[in-house]
Amino acid sequence: MDDRKLEVLRAIVEDYVATQEPVGSKAVSQRHALGVSAATVRNDMAYLEDAGYIQQPHTSAGRIPTAKGYRLFVDRLGKIKPLSAAERRAVHRFLSEAIDLDDVVTRTVRLLAQLTHQVAVVQYPSLNRSSVRHLELVSLTPNRLMVVMITDTGRVEQRYVEAPAELGEAHVLELRRLANEQLQGKALADVPSLTADLAALVRPELRDTAAELARVLKETVVARTEERVAVAGAANLTRGNFFAGSMRPILEALEEEVVLMQLLGRADSNALLTVRIGDENEIDDFRETTVVTAGYGPGSVVGHMGVLGPTRMDYPGTIAAVRAVARYVSEILEQNR
């Protein structure tokens, strides 16, 4: 396909996204400086239709892009429409004001929905891909400790340990030191094996307490490995007549966390940005949608975020928004490591 036909396809996609109306050859030649006649545009549109990139919704109408046409448009995007300087400042300020990880995720999903006018989904940082930044032990009573585990992604897990014997300040300091020596910087998935021998590393009078601490740490990791997601902007699906069928299956699917995790892609995917259009989505309820997702994390991917909307969406703007927000969240997590 030559560059002019790609420009005609680009014009059809942009006009259809903007107007929601089928696009004719005359409109393309008038609105876009292609330097060719309407007749030439008609010939190019005939080629694009024969190749399956555009279609005619009904007789005597203009043309609209197909999923195949949107895919080619996205694959051949010459540039991504960047956020304006004001938008970038607003995004940075809004996210930087978050007080903890839950607030970061809540602000992120709201922000994505507002920027893209689509449904936004954000996965909380996965504990399976996080590591221990610090372990704090706080003496509440002579026989009770509070254990605070802080991950490199900002998640904070809090548990309690009932000590078999009374503990002095020196005992608590020793347990804290040994636990951090064993766990600091290590993957959470390795916590059970790394703490298995904790009792053997302490003085005899602390072994029972160390064993109880190891048990609590193991339970903490095992109990909180479930994936969590946040959703915002479902009402955006009702803004226009985007879907041929009922929206009810889509809205019901958005209520299932398992479905949302599938929507965001495989957990081990480290792709910087993915765009799945129409039938490229493996979930049947999302065959009429486009899903734009990006990974985020402090150095490596620990979670994914994205938006879901109709195939008729502002691809350059949506891609730019998802990419920019993922980058800002990654920077925030990196600063708080």
mmCIF file of C-alpha atoms in Angstrom:
data_model
loop_
_atom_site.group_PDB
_atom_site.id
_atom_site.type_symbol
_atom_site.label_atom_id
_atom_site.label_comp_id
_atom_site.label_asym_id
_atom_site.label_seq_id
_atom_site.Cartn_x
_atom_site.Cartn_y
_atom_site.Cartn_z
ATOM 1 C CA MET A 1 0.000 0.000 0.000
ATOM 2 C CA ASP A 2 1.416 3.385 -0.974
ATOM 3 C CA ASP A 3 1.591 6.409 1.309
ATOM 4 C CA ARG A 4 -1.398 8.156 -0.299
ATOM 5 C CA LYS A 5 -3.740 5.265 0.431
ATOM 6 C CA LEU A 6 -2.481 5.264 4.024
ATOM 7 C CA GLU A 7 -3.251 8.988 4.200
ATOM 8 C CA VAL A 8 -6.775 8.339 2.896
ATOM 9 C CA LEU A 9 -7.250 5.662 5.544
ATOM 10 C CA ARG A 10 -5.921 8.021 8.212
ATOM 11 C CA ALA A 11 -8.354 10.717 7.067
ATOM 12 C CA ILE A 12 -11.302 8.306 7.179
ATOM 13 C CA VAL A 13 -10.390 7.093 10.683
ATOM 14 C CA GLU A 14 -9.889 10.610 12.038
ATOM 15 C CA ASP A 15 -13.105 11.965 10.498
ATOM 16 C CA TYR A 16 -15.195 9.001 11.582
ATOM 17 C CA VAL A 17 -13.876 9.230 15.155
ATOM 18 C CA ALA A 18 -14.649 12.954 15.205
ATOM 19 C CA THR A 19 -18.086 12.930 13.538
ATOM 20 C CA GLN A 20 -19.472 9.417 14.117
ATOM 21 C CA GLU A 21 -20.700 9.611 10.519
ATOM 22 C CA PRO A 22 -19.583 7.546 7.496
ATOM 23 C CA VAL A 23 -16.978 9.434 5.480
ATOM 24 C CA GLY A 24 -17.258 10.106 1.742
ATOM 25 C CA SER A 25 -14.562 10.820 -0.819
ATOM 26 C CA LYS A 26 -15.664 14.438 -1.242
ATOM 27 C CA ALA A 27 -15.340 15.087 2.489
ATOM 28 C CA VAL A 28 -11.869 13.532 2.542
ATOM 29 C CA SER A 29 -10.636 15.647 -0.368
ATOM 30 C CA GLN A 30 -12.103 18.836 1.115
ATOM 31 C CA ARG A 31 -11.004 18.394 4.738
ATOM 32 C CA HIS A 32 -7.518 17.008 4.158
ATOM 33 C CA ALA A 33 -4.738 18.456 2.043
ATOM 34 C CA LEU A 34 -3.982 15.291 0.071
ATOM 35 C CA GLY A 35 -3.224 17.118 -3.188
ATOM 36 C CA VAL A 36 -5.446 14.819 -5.272
ATOM 37 C CA SER A 37 -8.968 14.968 -6.690
ATOM 38 C CA ALA A 38 -12.069 13.415 -5.187
ATOM 39 C CA ALA A 39 -12.020 10.879 -8.030
ATOM 40 C CA THR A 40 -8.560 9.723 -7.014
ATOM 41 C CA VAL A 41 -9.696 9.505 -3.412
ATOM 42 C CA ARG A 42 -12.660 7.371 -4.567
ATOM 43 C CA ASN A 43 -10.277 4.986 -6.307
ATOM 44 C CA ASP A 44 -8.142 4.737 -3.188
ATOM 45 C CA MET A 45 -11.230 4.129 -1.067
ATOM 46 C CA ALA A 46 -12.308 1.352 -3.448
ATOM 47 C CA TYR A 47 -8.903 -0.267 -2.980
ATOM 48 C CA LEU A 48 -9.144 0.069 0.822
ATOM 49 C CA GLU A 49 -12.634 -1.438 0.793
ATOM 50 C CA ASP A 50 -11.581 -4.390 -1.378
ATOM 51 C CA ALA A 51 -8.650 -4.983 0.976
ATOM 52 C CA GLY A 52 -10.964 -5.017 4.013
ATOM 53 C CA TYR A 53 -9.733 -1.808 5.688
ATOM 54 C CA ILE A 54 -12.991 0.130 5.320
ATOM 55 C CA GLN A 55 -16.602 -0.802 4.703
ATOM 56 C CA GLN A 56 -19.867 0.753 3.577
ATOM 57 C CA PRO A 57 -22.492 0.451 6.346
ATOM 58 C CA HIS A 58 -25.345 0.850 3.856
ATOM 59 C CA THR A 59 -25.920 1.743 0.214
ATOM 60 C CA SER A 60 -25.074 5.305 -0.881
ATOM 61 C CA ALA A 61 -23.323 5.996 2.454
ATOM 62 C CA GLY A 62 -19.729 6.887 2.984
ATOM 63 C CA ARG A 63 -17.196 4.479 4.458
ATOM 64 C CA ILE A 64 -16.221 3.569 8.008
ATOM 65 C CA PRO A 65 -13.060 1.808 9.205
ATOM 66 C CA THR A 66 -13.081 -1.903 9.985
ATOM 67 C CA ALA A 67 -11.137 -3.466 12.852
ATOM 68 C CA LYS A 68 -8.479 -4.317 10.260
ATOM 69 C CA GLY A 69 -8.382 -0.663 9.220
ATOM 70 C CA TYR A 70 -8.006 0.524 12.795
ATOM 71 C CA ARG A 71 -5.175 -1.989 13.295
ATOM 72 C CA LEU A 72 -3.274 -0.679 10.283
ATOM 73 C CA PHE A 73 -3.909 2.897 11.415
ATOM 74 C CA VAL A 74 -2.489 2.142 14.875
ATOM 75 C CA ASP A 75 0.472 0.171 13.504
ATOM 76 C CA ARG A 76 1.391 2.993 11.109
ATOM 77 C CA LEU A 77 0.827 5.933 13.451
ATOM 78 C CA GLY A 78 3.497 8.443 12.574
ATOM 79 C CA LYS A 79 3.179 10.267 15.874
ATOM 80 C CA ILE A 80 1.340 10.038 19.158
ATOM 81 C CA LYS A 81 -0.580 13.146 20.111
ATOM 82 C CA PRO A 82 1.263 14.245 23.257
ATOM 83 C CA LEU A 83 -0.419 15.597 26.337
ATOM 84 C CA SER A 84 -0.298 19.368 26.517
ATOM 85 C CA ALA A 85 2.045 21.033 28.992
ATOM 86 C CA ALA A 86 -0.965 21.930 31.153
ATOM 87 C CA GLU A 87 -2.221 18.337 31.072
ATOM 88 C CA ARG A 88 1.210 16.992 32.021
ATOM 89 C CA ARG A 89 1.456 19.386 34.971
ATOM 90 C CA ALA A 90 -2.052 18.493 36.109
ATOM 91 C CA VAL A 91 -1.328 14.753 35.876
ATOM 92 C CA HIS A 92 1.938 15.063 37.773
ATOM 93 C CA ARG A 93 0.406 17.235 40.483
ATOM 94 C CA PHE A 94 -2.686 15.063 40.889
ATOM 95 C CA LEU A 95 -0.701 11.821 41.203
ATOM 96 C CA SER A 96 2.103 13.265 43.342
ATOM 97 C CA GLU A 97 -0.428 14.340 45.979
ATOM 98 C CA ALA A 98 -1.360 10.702 46.707
ATOM 99 C CA ILE A 99 -0.768 9.741 50.332
ATOM 100 C CA ASP A 100 -0.292 5.979 49.910
ATOM 101 C CA LEU A 101 -0.454 3.183 47.349
ATOM 102 C CA ASP A 102 -4.239 2.797 47.528
ATOM 103 C CA ASP A 103 -4.560 6.515 46.864
ATOM 104 C CA VAL A 104 -2.159 6.268 43.902
ATOM 105 C CA VAL A 105 -4.265 3.524 42.316
ATOM 106 C CA THR A 106 -7.556 5.329 43.016
ATOM 107 C CA ARG A 107 -6.261 8.584 41.554
ATOM 108 C CA THR A 108 -4.738 6.790 38.550
ATOM 109 C CA VAL A 109 -7.922 5.001 37.520
ATOM 110 C CA ARG A 110 -9.999 8.182 37.886
ATOM 111 C CA LEU A 111 -7.436 10.173 35.928
ATOM 112 C CA LEU A 112 -7.310 7.685 33.036
ATOM 113 C CA ALA A 113 -11.102 7.674 32.760
ATOM 114 C CA GLN A 114 -11.186 11.476 32.689
ATOM 115 C CA LEU A 115 -8.361 11.869 30.165
ATOM 116 C CA THR A 116 -9.592 9.241 27.698
ATOM 117 C CA HIS A 117 -13.383 9.314 28.290
ATOM 118 C CA GLN A 118 -13.244 5.520 28.371
ATOM 119 C CA VAL A 119 -13.466 2.797 31.017
ATOM 120 C CA ALA A 120 -10.211 2.708 32.980
ATOM 121 C CA VAL A 121 -8.790 -0.345 34.755
ATOM 122 C CA VAL A 122 -5.711 -0.357 37.002
ATOM 123 C CA GLN A 123 -4.134 -3.433 38.564
ATOM 124 C CA TYR A 124 -2.632 -2.994 42.005
ATOM 125 C CA PRO A 125 1.083 -3.851 42.077
ATOM 126 C CA SER A 126 1.319 -7.623 42.192
ATOM 127 C CA LEU A 127 2.845 -9.040 45.353
ATOM 128 C CA ASN A 128 4.211 -11.849 43.209
ATOM 129 C CA ARG A 129 6.422 -9.319 41.438
ATOM 130 C CA SER A 130 7.275 -7.193 44.469
ATOM 131 C CA SER A 131 10.165 -7.427 46.916
ATOM 132 C CA VAL A 132 10.646 -6.553 50.575
ATOM 133 C CA ARG A 133 11.907 -3.030 51.122
ATOM 134 C CA HIS A 134 11.837 -3.103 54.915
ATOM 135 C CA LEU A 135 10.460 -5.071 57.816
ATOM 136 C CA GLU A 136 9.572 -3.260 61.019
ATOM 137 C CA LEU A 137 8.851 -4.872 64.389
ATOM 138 C CA VAL A 138 7.077 -2.788 67.012
ATOM 139 C CA SER A 139 6.630 -3.946 70.609
ATOM 140 C CA LEU A 140 3.022 -3.389 71.705
ATOM 141 C CA THR A 141 3.205 -5.354 74.957
ATOM 142 C CA PRO A 142 5.923 -7.619 76.392
ATOM 143 C CA ASN A 143 4.246 -10.556 74.624
ATOM 144 C CA ARG A 144 2.906 -8.918 71.463
ATOM 145 C CA LEU A 145 4.643 -7.535 68.359
ATOM 146 C CA MET A 146 3.260 -5.676 65.380
ATOM 147 C CA VAL A 147 4.940 -6.679 62.115
ATOM 148 C CA VAL A 148 4.908 -4.150 59.285
ATOM 149 C CA MET A 149 6.146 -5.339 55.883
ATOM 150 C CA ILE A 150 6.778 -2.617 53.304
ATOM 151 C CA THR A 151 7.304 -3.630 49.673
ATOM 152 C CA ASP A 152 9.273 -1.837 46.980
ATOM 153 C CA THR A 153 5.976 -0.945 45.311
ATOM 154 C CA GLY A 154 4.587 0.776 48.371
ATOM 155 C CA ARG A 155 2.250 -1.923 49.604
ATOM 156 C CA VAL A 156 2.139 -2.149 53.390
ATOM 157 C CA GLU A 157 1.150 -5.385 55.118
ATOM 158 C CA GLN A 158 0.523 -5.381 58.865
ATOM 159 C CA ARG A 159 0.266 -8.428 61.139
ATOM 160 C CA TYR A 160 0.655 -9.330 64.815
ATOM 161 C CA VAL A 161 2.881 -11.887 66.536
ATOM 162 C CA GLU A 162 2.036 -13.359 69.930
ATOM 163 C CA ALA A 163 5.352 -14.131 71.635
ATOM 164 C CA PRO A 164 5.514 -17.260 73.865
ATOM 165 C CA ALA A 165 7.698 -15.345 76.332
ATOM 166 C CA GLU A 166 8.171 -11.737 77.304
ATOM 167 C CA LEU A 167 10.454 -9.756 75.031
ATOM 168 C CA GLY A 168 12.798 -6.959 75.973
ATOM 169 C CA GLU A 169 13.923 -4.154 73.686
ATOM 170 C CA ALA A 170 17.160 -5.999 72.863
ATOM 171 C CA HIS A 171 15.168 -9.073 71.797
ATOM 172 C CA VAL A 172 12.981 -7.039 69.457
ATOM 173 C CA LEU A 173 16.016 -5.331 67.927
ATOM 174 C CA GLU A 174 17.708 -8.687 67.321
ATOM 175 C CA LEU A 175 14.632 -10.158 65.633
ATOM 176 C CA ARG A 176 14.228 -7.045 63.482
ATOM 177 C CA ARG A 177 17.878 -7.107 62.420
ATOM 178 C CA LEU A 178 17.891 -10.797 61.520
ATOM 179 C CA ALA A 179 14.571 -10.608 59.689
ATOM 180 C CA ASN A 180 15.754 -7.676 57.577
ATOM 181 C CA GLU A 181 19.076 -9.383 56.859
ATOM 182 C CA GLN A 182 17.140 -12.373 55.540
ATOM 183 C CA LEU A 183 14.439 -10.534 53.593
ATOM 184 C CA GLN A 184 15.486 -7.025 52.594
ATOM 185 C CA GLY A 185 15.553 -6.723 48.806
ATOM 186 C CA LYS A 186 14.274 -10.269 48.312
ATOM 187 C CA ALA A 187 11.196 -11.223 46.281
ATOM 188 C CA LEU A 188 8.033 -11.762 48.294
ATOM 189 C CA ALA A 189 7.611 -15.138 46.654
ATOM 190 C CA ASP A 190 10.829 -16.212 48.401
ATOM 191 C CA VAL A 191 9.744 -15.092 51.895
ATOM 192 C CA PRO A 192 8.507 -18.527 53.074
ATOM 193 C CA SER A 193 11.788 -20.270 52.230
ATOM 194 C CA LEU A 194 13.959 -17.414 53.502
ATOM 195 C CA THR A 195 12.266 -17.364 56.900
ATOM 196 C CA ALA A 196 12.144 -21.136 57.335
ATOM 197 C CA ASP A 197 15.485 -21.156 59.183
ATOM 198 C CA LEU A 198 14.933 -17.931 61.106
ATOM 199 C CA ALA A 199 14.590 -19.794 64.416
ATOM 200 C CA ALA A 200 18.002 -21.393 63.950
ATOM 201 C CA LEU A 201 19.686 -17.989 63.662
ATOM 202 C CA VAL A 202 18.638 -16.561 67.012
ATOM 203 C CA ARG A 203 19.618 -17.286 70.605
ATOM 204 C CA PRO A 204 17.752 -20.211 72.193
ATOM 205 C CA GLU A 205 15.320 -18.098 74.233
ATOM 206 C CA LEU A 206 14.063 -16.385 71.027
ATOM 207 C CA ARG A 207 13.597 -19.494 68.878
ATOM 208 C CA ASP A 208 9.900 -19.990 69.616
ATOM 209 C CA THR A 209 9.176 -16.321 68.909
ATOM 210 C CA ALA A 210 11.272 -16.425 65.717
ATOM 211 C CA ALA A 211 9.363 -19.497 64.550
ATOM 212 C CA GLU A 212 6.061 -17.717 65.198
ATOM 213 C CA LEU A 213 7.346 -14.658 63.314
ATOM 214 C CA ALA A 214 8.312 -16.874 60.355
ATOM 215 C CA ARG A 215 4.829 -18.422 60.367
ATOM 216 C CA VAL A 216 3.127 -15.006 60.358
ATOM 217 C CA LEU A 217 5.340 -13.725 57.534
ATOM 218 C CA LYS A 218 4.574 -16.794 55.448
ATOM 219 C CA GLU A 219 0.837 -16.396 56.033
ATOM 220 C CA THR A 220 1.073 -12.718 55.130
ATOM 221 C CA VAL A 221 2.533 -13.493 51.722
ATOM 222 C CA VAL A 222 0.268 -16.439 50.989
ATOM 223 C CA ALA A 223 -2.906 -14.628 52.090
ATOM 224 C CA ARG A 224 -2.288 -11.490 50.022
ATOM 225 C CA THR A 225 -1.121 -12.858 46.680
ATOM 226 C CA GLU A 226 -4.532 -12.302 45.086
ATOM 227 C CA GLU A 227 -4.599 -9.732 42.323
ATOM 228 C CA ARG A 228 -6.697 -6.604 42.827
ATOM 229 C CA VAL A 229 -7.991 -4.125 40.279
ATOM 230 C CA ALA A 230 -9.739 -0.763 40.336
ATOM 231 C CA VAL A 231 -12.254 0.383 37.715
ATOM 232 C CA ALA A 232 -13.646 3.807 36.837
ATOM 233 C CA GLY A 233 -15.618 5.399 34.012
ATOM 234 C CA ALA A 234 -18.070 2.612 33.119
ATOM 235 C CA ALA A 235 -20.663 5.322 32.447
ATOM 236 C CA ASN A 236 -18.482 6.523 29.557
ATOM 237 C CA LEU A 237 -19.697 3.534 27.532
ATOM 238 C CA THR A 238 -23.149 5.114 27.387
ATOM 239 C CA ARG A 239 -22.000 8.406 25.846
ATOM 240 C CA GLY A 240 -22.739 7.360 22.270
ATOM 241 C CA ASN A 241 -24.284 4.621 20.166
ATOM 242 C CA PHE A 242 -20.979 2.791 19.867
ATOM 243 C CA PHE A 243 -22.010 -0.852 19.941
ATOM 244 C CA ALA A 244 -24.178 -2.831 17.538
ATOM 245 C CA GLY A 245 -25.592 -5.034 20.292
ATOM 246 C CA SER A 246 -26.439 -4.623 23.959
ATOM 247 C CA MET A 247 -23.872 -3.143 26.319
ATOM 248 C CA ARG A 248 -25.133 -5.319 29.158
ATOM 249 C CA PRO A 249 -22.615 -8.190 28.607
ATOM 250 C CA ILE A 250 -19.753 -5.681 28.596
ATOM 251 C CA LEU A 251 -20.947 -3.993 31.783
ATOM 252 C CA GLU A 252 -21.455 -7.355 33.501
ATOM 253 C CA ALA A 253 -18.003 -8.549 32.436
ATOM 254 C CA LEU A 254 -16.462 -5.402 33.911
ATOM 255 C CA GLU A 255 -17.779 -6.486 37.328
ATOM 256 C CA GLU A 256 -15.678 -9.679 37.324
ATOM 257 C CA GLU A 257 -12.118 -9.259 38.621
ATOM 258 C CA VAL A 258 -10.952 -12.424 36.855
ATOM 259 C CA VAL A 259 -12.193 -10.996 33.559
ATOM 260 C CA LEU A 260 -10.515 -7.671 34.261
ATOM 261 C CA MET A 261 -7.195 -9.401 34.910
ATOM 262 C CA GLN A 262 -7.538 -11.168 31.553
ATOM 263 C CA LEU A 263 -8.408 -7.828 30.014
ATOM 264 C CA LEU A 264 -5.136 -6.327 31.222
ATOM 265 C CA GLY A 265 -3.194 -9.160 29.677
ATOM 266 C CA ARG A 266 -0.998 -11.962 30.884
ATOM 267 C CA ALA A 267 0.602 -11.278 34.262
ATOM 268 C CA ASP A 268 4.097 -11.956 32.931
ATOM 269 C CA SER A 269 3.743 -9.587 30.003
ATOM 270 C CA ASN A 270 6.371 -6.841 30.044
ATOM 271 C CA ALA A 271 5.133 -5.067 26.926
ATOM 272 C CA LEU A 272 5.406 -1.304 27.294
ATOM 273 C CA LEU A 273 2.101 -0.754 25.508
ATOM 274 C CA THR A 274 -0.434 -3.051 23.835
ATOM 275 C CA VAL A 275 -3.444 -2.215 21.670
ATOM 276 C CA ARG A 276 -5.967 -5.022 21.077
ATOM 277 C CA ILE A 277 -8.734 -4.211 18.598
ATOM 278 C CA GLY A 278 -12.010 -6.066 18.083
ATOM 279 C CA ASP A 279 -11.518 -9.797 17.598
ATOM 280 C CA GLU A 280 -7.934 -9.498 18.850
ATOM 281 C CA ASN A 281 -9.517 -9.539 22.321
ATOM 282 C CA GLU A 282 -9.831 -13.126 23.489
ATOM 283 C CA ILE A 283 -12.833 -12.383 25.721
ATOM 284 C CA ASP A 284 -16.063 -12.729 23.722
ATOM 285 C CA ASP A 285 -17.827 -9.846 25.462
ATOM 286 C CA PHE A 286 -15.110 -7.443 24.311
ATOM 287 C CA ARG A 287 -15.090 -8.312 20.590
ATOM 288 C CA GLU A 288 -16.522 -4.893 19.719
ATOM 289 C CA THR A 289 -14.057 -2.988 21.870
ATOM 290 C CA THR A 290 -10.485 -1.783 21.839
ATOM 291 C CA VAL A 291 -8.267 -2.291 24.864
ATOM 292 C CA VAL A 292 -5.138 -0.164 25.333
ATOM 293 C CA THR A 293 -2.849 -1.347 28.148
ATOM 294 C CA ALA A 294 0.569 -0.483 29.531
ATOM 295 C CA GLY A 295 2.791 -1.964 32.204
ATOM 296 C CA TYR A 296 4.140 0.130 35.055
ATOM 297 C CA GLY A 297 6.578 -0.292 37.900
ATOM 298 C CA PRO A 298 9.795 0.916 39.511
ATOM 299 C CA GLY A 299 12.313 -0.406 36.998
ATOM 300 C CA SER A 300 10.350 -3.535 36.089
ATOM 301 C CA VAL A 301 6.663 -4.174 35.475
ATOM 302 C CA VAL A 302 4.712 -4.898 38.677
ATOM 303 C CA GLY A 303 1.227 -4.165 37.351
ATOM 304 C CA HIS A 304 -0.785 -3.072 34.344
ATOM 305 C CA MET A 305 -3.251 -0.309 33.589
ATOM 306 C CA GLY A 306 -5.384 0.450 30.606
ATOM 307 C CA VAL A 307 -8.622 1.624 29.085
ATOM 308 C CA LEU A 308 -11.476 -0.099 27.278
ATOM 309 C CA GLY A 309 -13.739 1.602 24.793
ATOM 310 C CA PRO A 310 -15.336 1.259 21.364
ATOM 311 C CA THR A 311 -13.132 0.539 18.367
ATOM 312 C CA ARG A 312 -14.098 4.041 17.243
ATOM 313 C CA MET A 313 -11.799 5.876 19.637
ATOM 314 C CA ASP A 314 -9.173 8.590 19.524
ATOM 315 C CA TYR A 315 -6.210 6.233 19.246
ATOM 316 C CA PRO A 316 -3.383 8.806 19.267
ATOM 317 C CA GLY A 317 -4.842 10.602 22.302
ATOM 318 C CA THR A 318 -5.730 7.419 24.195
ATOM 319 C CA ILE A 319 -2.333 5.819 23.610
ATOM 320 C CA ALA A 320 -0.592 9.011 24.716
ATOM 321 C CA ALA A 321 -2.670 9.236 27.899
ATOM 322 C CA VAL A 322 -2.142 5.602 28.928
ATOM 323 C CA ARG A 323 1.570 5.797 28.183
ATOM 324 C CA ALA A 324 2.027 9.093 30.061
ATOM 325 C CA VAL A 325 0.072 8.034 33.162
ATOM 326 C CA ALA A 326 1.922 4.700 33.326
ATOM 327 C CA ARG A 327 5.214 6.592 33.187
ATOM 328 C CA TYR A 328 4.212 8.992 35.967
ATOM 329 C CA VAL A 329 3.054 6.157 38.229
ATOM 330 C CA SER A 330 6.323 4.317 37.577
ATOM 331 C CA GLU A 331 8.262 7.431 38.567
ATOM 332 C CA ILE A 332 6.255 7.791 41.793
ATOM 333 C CA LEU A 333 6.908 4.172 42.779
ATOM 334 C CA GLU A 334 10.594 4.571 41.935
ATOM 335 C CA GLN A 335 10.888 7.659 44.137
ATOM 336 C CA ASN A 336 9.280 5.847 47.069
ATOM 337 C CA ARG A 337 11.413 2.704 46.923
#
